[in-house]
Amino acid sequence: MNNNVFEQMAKRYDTEERMALAKVIEKEVKLELQNSKSKSLIDYGSGTGLVSLELAELVESILLVDSSKQMLEVAEAKIAQKGITNANVRYADFTKETPELKADIVFMSLVLLHIPDTTKIIQELFHILNDGGKLLIVDFDKNDNISHPKVHNGFSHDELKEKLAEVGFQSTEIRTFYHGKQIFMNQDASMFIATCNK
Ligand SMILES: C[S@@+](CC[C@H](N)C(=O)[O-])C[C@H]1O[C@@H](n2cnc3c(N)ncnc32)[C@H](O)[C@@H]1O
């Protein structure tokens, strides 16, 4: 899916269905953020912040990064409206520019499937992470019922693990945590969370 699509949908992105799915993801990610009060977190491909703005209290700071300005405008309005003091936004596409940022945790929810060169983005995110940091990826399991020219049809755990190891992650744990009806291009699908340690 190209970025224009996200620009066009930003103002109407937060549907009941997406908010419900974000809640499921939030619950799972919170389990990974215990004892993270002193950590900095980057939410890469944050969209409107549906998930990460609910994580602000668990970490020291959150930077929402997205390649859609309009998604970030919605996120900024929410940050102001909720009075969140430790969250900021940044417009960027790390597949096109090498970022000068560092973080203890990088979180990426339902973004990898939209990025054609998955190795490149994983490499960039690896470099952003401080030593001992972790990358949390939430995405869909491989789904052969789905075929789209611009979207990966999910990911196989073994292939993704291999790629993460090649990039340099010391260890990765991947587990499926949710099965839902019509959650991935109107098909029933399951989601995984990958915890990748640098
Ligand atoms: C399906 S939305 C997910 C939003 C959010 N992470 C969530 O779970 O609610 C995908 C987001 O990734 C962003 N995105 C897609 N490709 C990107 C890239 N190369 N760099 C940064 N953001 C990207 C889109 O603009 C969009 O906001």
XYZ file of C-alpha atoms and ligand atoms in Angstrom:
225
model
C 0.000 0.000 0.000
C 1.645 3.280 -0.931
C 1.871 6.205 1.368
C -0.710 8.338 -0.397
C -3.277 5.827 0.696
C -2.395 6.516 4.322
C -2.416 10.281 3.731
C -5.926 9.988 2.360
C -7.225 7.799 5.161
C -5.621 9.570 8.160
C -8.681 11.542 9.293
C -10.889 8.461 9.147
C -8.296 5.881 10.257
C -9.613 5.380 13.808
C -12.610 3.144 13.087
C -14.257 0.941 15.716
C -12.594 -2.119 14.129
C -9.105 -0.599 14.132
C -9.525 0.680 17.685
C -10.589 -2.803 18.816
C -7.593 -4.416 17.127
C -5.287 -1.761 18.606
C -6.584 -2.670 22.100
C -5.643 -6.311 21.502
C -2.155 -5.260 20.393
C -1.767 -2.795 23.280
C -2.545 -5.526 25.806
C 0.097 -7.824 24.332
C 2.785 -5.160 23.989
C 2.263 -4.007 27.577
C 3.445 -7.457 28.708
C 6.770 -6.716 26.997
C 7.144 -3.276 28.604
C 7.236 -4.245 32.240
C 10.153 -2.490 33.978
C 10.658 -0.069 31.064
C 10.028 3.167 32.979
C 13.513 4.484 32.172
C 13.462 3.474 28.501
C 12.984 5.503 25.339
C 10.615 4.040 22.747
C 10.207 4.767 19.037
C 6.929 3.712 17.455
C 7.873 3.303 13.797
C 4.894 3.676 11.446
C 2.859 4.939 14.361
C -0.136 6.045 12.326
C -2.467 7.999 14.583
C -0.857 6.534 17.708
C -3.735 4.154 18.353
C -1.437 1.724 20.161
C 1.553 3.700 21.380
C -0.248 6.635 22.975
C -1.638 4.065 25.405
C 1.919 3.001 26.290
C 3.220 6.439 27.302
C 2.941 5.823 31.043
C 5.075 2.692 30.834
C 8.195 4.311 29.364
C 10.244 7.478 29.768
C 9.571 8.885 26.309
C 7.840 7.989 23.061
C 8.640 9.216 19.572
C 5.981 8.507 16.972
C 7.577 8.264 13.528
C 5.593 7.994 10.320
C 5.984 8.753 6.617
C 2.472 10.212 6.473
C 2.184 13.822 7.670
C -1.540 13.579 8.059
C -1.359 10.520 10.289
C 1.041 12.481 12.495
C -1.281 15.498 12.566
C -4.002 13.287 14.012
C -1.513 11.830 16.503
C -0.333 15.305 17.562
C -3.898 16.438 18.183
C -4.451 13.385 20.403
C -1.235 14.033 22.338
C -2.427 17.581 23.069
C -5.974 16.542 23.865
C -4.886 13.735 26.239
C -2.235 15.977 27.825
C 0.555 13.466 27.237
C 3.837 15.164 28.101
C 6.412 12.527 27.102
C 5.337 11.901 23.471
C 6.495 13.631 20.300
C 6.099 13.043 16.580
C 8.592 12.998 13.714
C 7.940 12.784 9.996
C 10.416 10.367 8.402
C 10.846 7.349 6.195
C 13.843 5.295 7.283
C 13.779 3.305 4.043
C 14.851 6.544 2.314
C 17.031 8.276 4.899
C 19.372 7.063 7.592
C 18.073 8.389 10.875
C 20.187 10.043 13.533
C 18.198 8.704 16.410
C 18.731 6.272 19.241
C 16.222 4.350 21.337
C 16.063 1.515 23.834
C 12.923 0.022 22.305
C 11.578 0.194 18.761
C 7.979 -0.878 18.284
C 6.424 -1.505 14.885
C 2.783 -2.523 14.618
C 1.202 -3.539 11.293
C 3.867 -1.671 9.324
C 6.331 -4.302 8.089
C 3.699 -5.726 5.745
C 3.593 -2.359 3.933
C 7.359 -2.067 3.409
C 8.661 -3.792 0.261
C 12.309 -4.141 1.385
C 11.912 -5.684 4.821
C 15.665 -6.328 5.236
C 16.506 -2.643 4.714
C 14.045 -1.403 7.345
C 15.092 -4.060 9.858
C 18.738 -3.001 9.350
C 17.865 0.666 9.944
C 15.903 -0.141 13.079
C 18.760 -2.356 14.335
C 21.137 0.619 14.045
C 18.794 2.945 15.919
C 18.659 0.584 18.879
C 21.028 1.076 21.769
C 23.077 -1.995 22.713
C 20.860 -4.313 24.709
C 17.787 -2.721 23.165
C 14.819 -4.551 21.699
C 12.698 -4.440 18.599
C 9.039 -5.415 19.001
C 7.248 -6.314 15.770
C 3.516 -6.969 15.635
C 2.232 -8.213 12.299
C 0.160 -10.884 10.583
C 1.139 -14.505 10.220
C 1.652 -15.702 6.641
C -1.762 -16.041 4.986
C -2.029 -17.734 1.605
C -5.608 -16.483 1.135
C -4.231 -12.985 0.630
C -2.498 -11.658 -2.446
C -1.861 -7.970 -3.049
C 0.820 -6.360 -5.215
C 1.897 -3.847 -2.549
C 1.353 -5.694 0.722
C 3.178 -8.755 2.071
C 0.674 -11.502 2.843
C 1.994 -11.863 6.367
C 5.242 -13.451 7.510
C 6.456 -16.951 8.285
C 8.061 -17.106 11.736
C 11.044 -19.116 10.502
C 11.845 -16.819 7.585
C 11.513 -13.706 9.709
C 13.707 -15.194 12.448
C 16.386 -15.989 9.888
C 16.284 -12.441 8.523
C 16.520 -10.911 12.004
C 19.519 -13.097 12.826
C 21.234 -12.124 9.561
C 20.783 -8.444 10.418
C 22.446 -9.056 13.784
C 19.789 -9.635 16.441
C 21.149 -11.993 19.079
C 17.871 -13.724 19.812
C 14.269 -13.526 18.701
C 11.113 -15.007 20.122
C 8.006 -15.021 17.947
C 4.570 -16.075 19.114
C 1.079 -15.909 17.681
C -1.212 -14.202 20.189
C -4.502 -13.536 18.454
C -6.827 -15.008 15.824
C -9.526 -12.695 14.460
C -12.347 -12.612 11.921
C -11.764 -10.496 8.819
C -8.881 -8.540 10.294
C -6.474 -8.749 7.340
C -7.893 -7.528 4.020
C -11.277 -8.906 5.013
C -9.839 -12.361 5.672
C -9.656 -14.226 8.976
C -6.069 -13.965 10.176
C -3.720 -14.285 13.122
C -1.192 -11.843 14.537
C 2.228 -12.493 16.032
C 4.562 -10.526 18.239
C 8.309 -10.795 17.708
C 10.659 -9.769 20.504
C 14.121 -9.238 19.049
C 17.106 -8.582 21.313
C 20.119 -6.621 20.077
C -1.605 -0.042 9.062
S -0.945 1.479 9.658
C -0.519 1.016 11.322
C -0.529 2.179 12.270
C -0.179 1.859 13.720
N 1.146 1.299 13.853
C -1.214 0.973 14.355
O -0.900 -0.201 14.660
O -2.336 1.435 14.567
C 0.617 1.578 8.843
C 1.359 2.890 9.077
O 2.698 2.746 8.590
C 3.076 3.940 7.934
N 4.145 3.601 6.987
C 4.063 2.847 5.870
N 5.264 2.760 5.264
C 6.126 3.489 6.032
C 7.529 3.780 5.941
N 8.273 3.334 4.955
N 8.056 4.571 6.905
C 7.311 5.049 7.926
N 5.991 4.793 8.074
C 5.410 4.024 7.135
C 1.808 4.437 7.269
O 1.857 5.813 6.958
C 0.762 4.105 8.353
O 0.588 5.159 9.252
